[in-house]
Amino acid sequence: MSFEVTIEPLGQTIEVEEDQTILDAALRAGIYLPHACCHGLCATCKIDVLDGEVDHGEASSFALMDFERDENKCLACCAIPESDLVIEAEIEEDPDSRNLPVQDYQCTVSRIEDLTPTIKGIWLKIEDAEGIDFQAGQYINLNLPDDIGSRAFSIASIPEQSGEIELNIRKVPGGVGTAYIHDELKEGDAISFSGPYGRFFVKKSADMPMIFMAGGSGLSSPRSMIVELLEEGCELPITLVYGQRTREELYYHDEFLALAEKYSNFTYIPALSDAGDDGEWKGEVGFVHEAAQRAFNGDFSGNKAYLCGPPLMIDACINTLMQGRLFERDIYTEKFISAADAQQVRSPLFKNI
């Protein structure tokens, strides 16, 4: 059994299958509804039910209070229709979004490489001959066995290589999903994923210089975005400030050095927060935001900034950028929020960051 859900102010009607959430059905129809944690905890996906009934599922009583339920509000990531619906959501037009529908893909693990002592490169060969259509910067949800569930990972390869995608996955201490990928996943294994997800992509229509700031395995999205831009012939200034703790954790270093040599508009600034006694290291020492501040003399005005990395790094970079005359409308970041930290989501007043 399925129900029809009309989404205002778009006026579009989608079909929602039994036990399917409103959010999942919308994304699979190519309609983006604002969301973040997908666990019913952060309230980013709160919408108004103008007509019809829903099952609120596992929506937190803190994210969706009793009086809000009485006012016919729900969380799209948890809500399952119990009748045909009319809903209203805050949907913003984005001239750079292709609004690609989410689909399911079957694939084979074609290659696994140790990129650093804690990060593996995983290549997935897609069975569908057409591959996956995505925008550089987007991510997928990888389905893992044994009731582990799905995990979100950014695509590190470029859209032109749609038949085989690359993921860069760091082993998270205590993380069941990343432990499985690092310790048990093998070349030749069959696996599936859904995607593409996310609104993290280059705002090409802005036609402005770009600063990419990344830390750890957060390099995935910027790598995809930067390589695509350069191969497309973008002539705008592009700067990548990438931080790791030690030299052995700094991956794709030689690739970015080569790109900087090949393209005069691309600048690569690697930084180590713990260079130690490495006398051979001639690059920046310190954190990403510190290296960026030095490179731009504290003035980031006139740029678009794209941030990927650990939450503390992102917060430090946002503060530095804002102090350097760059504000919310020009700062973008993709955040993967687990159930454990969904309560700490940044205020919805910060729509981009």
Tab-separated table of C-alpha atoms in Angstrom:
chain	number	residue	atom	x	y	z
A	1	MET	CA	0.000	0.000	0.000
A	2	SER	CA	1.247	3.488	-0.800
A	3	PHE	CA	0.102	7.056	-0.241
A	4	GLU	CA	0.362	10.259	-2.244
A	5	VAL	CA	2.165	13.177	-0.615
A	6	THR	CA	1.872	16.666	-2.080
A	7	ILE	CA	4.797	18.913	-1.200
A	8	GLU	CA	4.181	22.637	-0.909
A	9	PRO	CA	5.205	25.218	-2.011
A	10	LEU	CA	6.395	23.114	-4.967
A	11	GLY	CA	2.956	21.668	-5.657
A	12	GLN	CA	4.593	18.345	-6.581
A	13	THR	CA	3.053	15.006	-5.604
A	14	ILE	CA	5.145	11.919	-4.833
A	15	GLU	CA	4.259	8.355	-3.957
A	16	VAL	CA	5.383	7.021	-0.580
A	17	GLU	CA	5.512	3.265	-0.094
A	18	GLU	CA	4.424	1.434	3.032
A	19	ASP	CA	6.927	1.936	5.885
A	20	GLN	CA	8.878	4.497	3.812
A	21	THR	CA	9.671	7.863	5.366
A	22	ILE	CA	8.648	11.115	3.731
A	23	LEU	CA	12.297	12.177	3.477
A	24	ASP	CA	13.431	9.004	1.718
A	25	ALA	CA	10.580	9.157	-0.775
A	26	ALA	CA	11.261	12.831	-1.536
A	27	LEU	CA	14.991	12.289	-2.104
A	28	ARG	CA	14.285	9.339	-4.388
A	29	ALA	CA	11.947	11.582	-6.391
A	30	GLY	CA	14.714	14.174	-6.796
A	31	ILE	CA	13.162	16.602	-4.305
A	32	TYR	CA	15.514	17.907	-1.643
A	33	LEU	CA	14.052	18.449	1.822
A	34	PRO	CA	16.398	20.051	4.392
A	35	HIS	CA	17.805	17.391	6.746
A	36	ALA	CA	20.894	16.559	8.781
A	37	CYS	CA	21.051	13.731	11.327
A	38	CYS	CA	18.400	11.375	9.835
A	39	HIS	CA	17.864	9.973	13.353
A	40	GLY	CA	14.967	12.169	14.449
A	41	LEU	CA	17.143	14.143	16.849
A	42	CYS	CA	18.197	17.416	15.245
A	43	ALA	CA	14.878	18.872	13.958
A	44	THR	CA	16.436	20.121	10.718
A	45	CYS	CA	13.812	18.227	8.676
A	46	LYS	CA	10.785	19.579	10.586
A	47	ILE	CA	7.798	20.128	8.275
A	48	ASP	CA	4.116	21.057	8.568
A	49	VAL	CA	1.379	18.524	7.819
A	50	LEU	CA	-1.412	20.577	6.252
A	51	ASP	CA	-3.694	17.616	5.622
A	52	GLY	CA	-3.591	13.928	6.564
A	53	GLU	CA	-2.097	11.751	9.305
A	54	VAL	CA	1.418	10.477	10.005
A	55	ASP	CA	3.162	8.022	12.303
A	56	HIS	CA	5.947	10.024	13.981
A	57	GLY	CA	8.186	6.973	14.316
A	58	GLU	CA	11.284	7.481	16.472
A	59	ALA	CA	11.192	11.283	16.489
A	60	SER	CA	12.771	12.576	19.685
A	61	SER	CA	10.470	14.379	22.098
A	62	PHE	CA	13.134	17.105	22.298
A	63	ALA	CA	13.382	17.598	18.519
A	64	LEU	CA	9.605	17.375	18.094
A	65	MET	CA	7.794	18.462	21.239
A	66	ASP	CA	4.266	17.451	22.172
A	67	PHE	CA	2.789	20.851	21.392
A	68	GLU	CA	4.429	20.722	17.938
A	69	ARG	CA	2.834	17.342	17.271
A	70	ASP	CA	-0.487	18.892	18.279
A	71	GLU	CA	0.225	21.649	15.742
A	72	ASN	CA	0.607	18.945	13.041
A	73	LYS	CA	4.359	19.214	12.651
A	74	CYS	CA	6.558	16.178	12.007
A	75	LEU	CA	10.145	15.185	11.222
A	76	ALA	CA	10.426	14.068	7.593
A	77	CYS	CA	13.257	11.636	8.378
A	78	CYS	CA	11.016	9.629	10.745
A	79	ALA	CA	7.448	10.353	9.664
A	80	ILE	CA	5.585	7.620	7.774
A	81	PRO	CA	2.256	8.515	6.108
A	82	GLU	CA	-0.916	6.884	7.388
A	83	SER	CA	-3.011	8.568	4.671
A	84	ASP	CA	-2.546	10.802	1.665
A	85	LEU	CA	-0.818	13.986	2.807
A	86	VAL	CA	-0.263	17.614	2.000
A	87	ILE	CA	2.934	18.917	3.632
A	88	GLU	CA	4.788	22.208	3.622
A	89	ALA	CA	8.568	22.494	3.883
A	90	GLU	CA	11.147	25.269	3.673
A	91	ILE	CA	12.615	24.557	0.268
A	92	GLU	CA	15.168	26.944	-1.164
A	93	GLU	CA	15.962	27.162	-4.855
A	94	ASP	CA	19.606	26.413	-5.671
A	95	PRO	CA	20.687	27.202	-9.244
A	96	ASP	CA	23.664	24.863	-8.923
A	97	SER	CA	21.722	21.791	-7.760
A	98	ARG	CA	20.858	19.163	-10.363
A	99	ASN	CA	18.300	17.579	-7.989
A	100	LEU	CA	19.395	14.045	-8.853
A	101	PRO	CA	17.089	11.300	-7.550
A	102	VAL	CA	18.517	8.870	-5.006
A	103	GLN	CA	18.792	5.312	-6.349
A	104	ASP	CA	20.060	1.916	-5.160
A	105	TYR	CA	23.197	0.391	-6.685
A	106	GLN	CA	24.760	-3.081	-6.581
A	107	CYS	CA	28.526	-3.192	-6.921
A	108	THR	CA	31.730	-5.148	-6.363
A	109	VAL	CA	34.750	-4.078	-4.332
A	110	SER	CA	37.298	-3.782	-7.144
A	111	ARG	CA	40.282	-2.449	-5.206
A	112	ILE	CA	41.413	-1.643	-1.648
A	113	GLU	CA	44.523	0.392	-0.843
A	114	ASP	CA	46.131	1.667	2.336
A	115	LEU	CA	46.320	5.418	1.765
A	116	THR	CA	47.637	6.113	5.283
A	117	PRO	CA	47.967	4.007	8.456
A	118	THR	CA	44.342	4.892	9.316
A	119	ILE	CA	42.679	5.611	5.932
A	120	LYS	CA	41.840	3.084	3.222
A	121	GLY	CA	40.886	3.798	-0.358
A	122	ILE	CA	37.912	1.631	-1.382
A	123	TRP	CA	36.947	1.365	-5.070
A	124	LEU	CA	33.454	0.123	-5.973
A	125	LYS	CA	32.656	-1.143	-9.475
A	126	ILE	CA	28.960	-0.542	-10.199
A	127	GLU	CA	27.012	-3.300	-11.928
A	128	ASP	CA	24.728	-0.887	-13.777
A	129	ALA	CA	26.508	0.010	-17.015
A	130	GLU	CA	25.415	3.642	-16.676
A	131	GLY	CA	27.032	3.975	-13.258
A	132	ILE	CA	25.942	6.665	-10.804
A	133	ASP	CA	25.171	10.221	-11.822
A	134	PHE	CA	26.348	12.621	-9.100
A	135	GLN	CA	27.720	16.077	-8.480
A	136	ALA	CA	31.289	16.363	-7.234
A	137	GLY	CA	31.098	16.779	-3.457
A	138	GLN	CA	28.099	14.502	-2.872
A	139	TYR	CA	28.084	11.296	-0.803
A	140	ILE	CA	26.561	7.828	-0.691
A	141	ASN	CA	25.138	5.591	2.034
A	142	LEU	CA	27.077	2.320	2.007
A	143	ASN	CA	25.081	-0.712	3.203
A	144	LEU	CA	27.053	-2.979	5.541
A	145	PRO	CA	26.135	-6.552	6.589
A	146	ASP	CA	25.358	-8.213	9.913
A	147	ASP	CA	22.849	-5.558	10.980
A	148	ILE	CA	25.576	-2.896	11.031
A	149	GLY	CA	23.362	-0.674	8.916
A	150	SER	CA	24.434	2.030	6.466
A	151	ARG	CA	27.228	4.587	6.742
A	152	ALA	CA	27.702	7.848	4.821
A	153	PHE	CA	30.917	8.375	2.829
A	154	SER	CA	31.852	11.132	0.397
A	155	ILE	CA	32.822	10.214	-3.152
A	156	ALA	CA	36.493	11.005	-3.779
A	157	SER	CA	36.470	10.338	-7.526
A	158	ILE	CA	35.055	12.630	-10.201
A	159	PRO	CA	31.629	12.272	-11.878
A	160	GLU	CA	33.213	11.332	-15.217
A	161	GLN	CA	34.387	8.087	-13.564
A	162	SER	CA	30.801	7.147	-12.730
A	163	GLY	CA	31.183	3.405	-13.334
A	164	GLU	CA	33.684	2.999	-10.499
A	165	ILE	CA	33.684	5.289	-7.492
A	166	GLU	CA	36.343	5.827	-4.844
A	167	LEU	CA	35.753	6.243	-1.117
A	168	ASN	CA	38.394	7.298	1.440
A	169	ILE	CA	37.479	5.747	4.783
A	170	ARG	CA	39.207	6.415	8.088
A	171	LYS	CA	39.037	3.781	10.816
A	172	VAL	CA	37.143	5.411	13.662
A	173	PRO	CA	38.123	4.157	17.146
A	174	GLY	CA	35.180	2.117	18.415
A	175	GLY	CA	33.344	2.473	15.114
A	176	VAL	CA	31.651	-0.795	14.124
A	177	GLY	CA	31.120	0.236	10.503
A	178	THR	CA	34.632	1.450	9.750
A	179	ALA	CA	36.120	-1.507	11.659
A	180	TYR	CA	34.238	-3.872	9.337
A	181	ILE	CA	35.463	-2.012	6.256
A	182	HIS	CA	39.092	-1.953	7.429
A	183	ASP	CA	39.294	-5.442	8.914
A	184	GLU	CA	36.833	-7.622	6.984
A	185	LEU	CA	35.895	-6.117	3.622
A	186	LYS	CA	37.813	-7.762	0.753
A	187	GLU	CA	38.344	-7.215	-2.953
A	188	GLY	CA	35.677	-9.102	-4.876
A	189	ASP	CA	33.013	-8.702	-2.173
A	190	ALA	CA	29.523	-7.755	-3.311
A	191	ILE	CA	28.101	-4.685	-1.615
A	192	SER	CA	25.368	-2.109	-2.231
A	193	PHE	CA	24.793	1.569	-1.646
A	194	SER	CA	22.251	4.319	-2.246
A	195	GLY	CA	22.906	7.808	-3.508
A	196	PRO	CA	23.733	10.461	-4.402
A	197	TYR	CA	23.021	12.524	-1.284
A	198	GLY	CA	23.905	16.000	-0.105
A	199	ARG	CA	23.917	19.663	-1.131
A	200	PHE	CA	27.683	20.043	-0.897
A	201	PHE	CA	28.886	20.981	-4.366
A	202	VAL	CA	30.622	23.895	-6.048
A	203	LYS	CA	28.506	27.005	-6.518
A	204	LYS	CA	29.658	27.446	-10.100
A	205	SER	CA	27.045	30.093	-10.862
A	206	ALA	CA	28.744	32.418	-8.338
A	207	ASP	CA	31.866	32.611	-10.534
A	208	MET	CA	34.074	33.403	-7.514
A	209	PRO	CA	37.533	32.245	-6.330
A	210	MET	CA	37.387	29.186	-4.073
A	211	ILE	CA	39.057	28.096	-0.846
A	212	PHE	CA	38.866	24.433	0.138
A	213	MET	CA	39.780	23.608	3.740
A	214	ALA	CA	40.028	19.935	4.680
A	215	GLY	CA	41.325	17.682	7.415
A	216	GLY	CA	41.720	13.908	7.703
A	217	SER	CA	39.584	11.857	5.320
A	218	GLY	CA	37.558	15.029	4.753
A	219	LEU	CA	39.775	15.416	1.686
A	220	SER	CA	37.379	13.166	-0.286
A	221	SER	CA	34.832	15.759	-1.420
A	222	PRO	CA	37.345	18.570	-2.084
A	223	ARG	CA	39.457	16.196	-4.182
A	224	SER	CA	36.471	15.335	-6.369
A	225	MET	CA	35.427	18.978	-6.669
A	226	ILE	CA	38.910	20.376	-7.360
A	227	VAL	CA	39.922	17.761	-9.935
A	228	GLU	CA	36.643	18.216	-11.801
A	229	LEU	CA	37.020	22.013	-11.811
A	230	LEU	CA	40.566	21.856	-13.158
A	231	GLU	CA	39.750	19.254	-15.808
A	232	GLU	CA	36.780	21.365	-16.928
A	233	GLY	CA	39.130	24.280	-17.548
A	234	CYS	CA	38.130	26.499	-14.621
A	235	GLU	CA	40.461	29.512	-14.544
A	236	LEU	CA	39.329	31.006	-11.225
A	237	PRO	CA	41.819	30.911	-8.331
A	238	ILE	CA	41.437	27.654	-6.377
A	239	THR	CA	43.219	27.081	-3.051
A	240	LEU	CA	43.332	23.860	-1.051
A	241	VAL	CA	44.482	24.019	2.574
A	242	TYR	CA	44.755	20.438	3.819
A	243	GLY	CA	45.755	19.402	7.314
A	244	GLN	CA	46.877	16.174	8.906
A	245	ARG	CA	48.672	15.360	12.129
A	246	THR	CA	51.816	13.782	10.650
A	247	ARG	CA	53.438	13.373	7.230
A	248	GLU	CA	52.483	9.689	6.965
A	249	GLU	CA	48.806	10.654	7.290
A	250	LEU	CA	49.049	13.218	4.469
A	251	TYR	CA	47.614	11.345	1.500
A	252	TYR	CA	47.359	12.345	-2.178
A	253	HIS	CA	50.124	14.834	-1.356
A	254	ASP	CA	52.105	14.137	-4.535
A	255	GLU	CA	48.966	14.326	-6.667
A	256	PHE	CA	48.139	17.816	-5.429
A	257	LEU	CA	51.742	18.966	-5.821
A	258	ALA	CA	51.555	17.822	-9.456
A	259	LEU	CA	48.239	19.615	-9.989
A	260	ALA	CA	49.684	22.821	-8.551
A	261	GLU	CA	52.606	22.490	-10.956
A	262	LYS	CA	50.290	21.887	-13.926
A	263	TYR	CA	47.615	24.505	-13.211
A	264	SER	CA	48.735	28.055	-12.438
A	265	ASN	CA	45.373	28.929	-10.823
A	266	PHE	CA	45.603	26.112	-8.248
A	267	THR	CA	47.460	26.543	-4.942
A	268	TYR	CA	48.066	23.644	-2.569
A	269	ILE	CA	48.906	24.347	1.088
A	270	PRO	CA	49.516	21.226	3.212
A	271	ALA	CA	49.858	21.646	6.974
A	272	LEU	CA	50.953	19.298	9.746
A	273	SER	CA	49.718	19.858	13.285
A	274	ASP	CA	52.425	17.565	14.689
A	275	ALA	CA	55.486	17.782	12.448
A	276	GLY	CA	57.621	16.679	15.399
A	277	ASP	CA	61.303	16.314	14.581
A	278	ASP	CA	60.669	15.857	10.849
A	279	GLY	CA	63.508	17.983	9.555
A	280	GLU	CA	62.522	17.214	5.937
A	281	TRP	CA	59.097	18.859	6.248
A	282	LYS	CA	59.179	22.302	4.635
A	283	GLY	CA	55.445	22.982	4.595
A	284	GLU	CA	53.123	24.704	7.035
A	285	VAL	CA	53.086	23.660	10.688
A	286	GLY	CA	49.899	24.082	12.670
A	287	PHE	CA	46.179	23.678	12.097
A	288	VAL	CA	44.220	24.227	8.888
A	289	HIS	CA	42.655	27.506	9.970
A	290	GLU	CA	46.048	28.861	11.046
A	291	ALA	CA	47.675	27.950	7.726
A	292	ALA	CA	44.788	29.529	5.815
A	293	GLN	CA	44.962	32.701	7.870
A	294	ARG	CA	48.655	33.071	7.094
A	295	ALA	CA	48.180	32.323	3.383
A	296	PHE	CA	45.451	34.937	2.975
A	297	ASN	CA	46.851	37.450	5.465
A	298	GLY	CA	43.629	37.166	7.437
A	299	ASP	CA	41.419	38.490	4.600
A	300	PHE	CA	39.113	35.933	2.914
A	301	SER	CA	36.667	38.378	1.340
A	302	GLY	CA	35.645	37.714	-2.257
A	303	ASN	CA	35.868	33.920	-1.979
A	304	LYS	CA	33.592	30.932	-1.602
A	305	ALA	CA	34.794	28.520	1.109
A	306	TYR	CA	34.140	24.769	1.252
A	307	LEU	CA	34.979	22.952	4.497
A	308	CYS	CA	35.341	19.216	5.157
A	309	GLY	CA	36.773	17.546	8.224
A	310	PRO	CA	36.335	16.888	11.940
A	311	PRO	CA	33.786	19.103	13.740
A	312	LEU	CA	36.438	20.947	15.763
A	313	MET	CA	38.374	21.772	12.600
A	314	ILE	CA	35.248	23.018	10.854
A	315	ASP	CA	34.287	25.242	13.801
A	316	ALA	CA	37.782	26.723	13.968
A	317	CYS	CA	37.778	27.378	10.219
A	318	ILE	CA	34.350	29.031	10.325
A	319	ASN	CA	35.487	31.366	13.108
A	320	THR	CA	38.670	32.263	11.222
A	321	LEU	CA	36.821	32.860	7.944
A	322	MET	CA	34.232	35.083	9.605
A	323	GLN	CA	36.923	37.060	11.379
A	324	GLY	CA	38.510	37.464	7.934
A	325	ARG	CA	35.397	39.072	6.395
A	326	LEU	CA	33.783	35.964	4.940
A	327	PHE	CA	30.260	35.254	6.106
A	328	GLU	CA	27.594	32.573	6.117
A	329	ARG	CA	26.364	33.053	2.564
A	330	ASP	CA	29.835	32.147	1.246
A	331	ILE	CA	30.735	29.243	3.585
A	332	TYR	CA	29.619	25.665	2.889
A	333	THR	CA	30.258	22.396	4.644
A	334	GLU	CA	29.002	18.845	4.564
A	335	LYS	CA	28.377	17.357	8.005
A	336	PHE	CA	27.857	13.649	8.686
A	337	ILE	CA	25.946	13.526	11.967
A	338	SER	CA	25.514	10.316	13.945
A	339	ALA	CA	22.836	9.591	16.509
A	340	ALA	CA	25.473	10.111	19.188
A	341	ASP	CA	26.243	13.698	18.277
A	342	ALA	CA	23.028	14.836	16.619
A	343	GLN	CA	22.122	16.824	19.734
A	344	GLN	CA	25.086	19.091	19.000
A	345	VAL	CA	23.936	20.188	15.540
A	346	ARG	CA	24.709	23.837	14.772
A	347	SER	CA	21.777	26.206	15.031
A	348	PRO	CA	19.391	26.064	12.044
A	349	LEU	CA	19.991	29.801	11.717
A	350	PHE	CA	23.195	28.756	9.985
A	351	LYS	CA	21.556	27.291	6.884
A	352	ASN	CA	24.782	26.641	4.942
A	353	ILE	CA	27.172	25.815	7.737
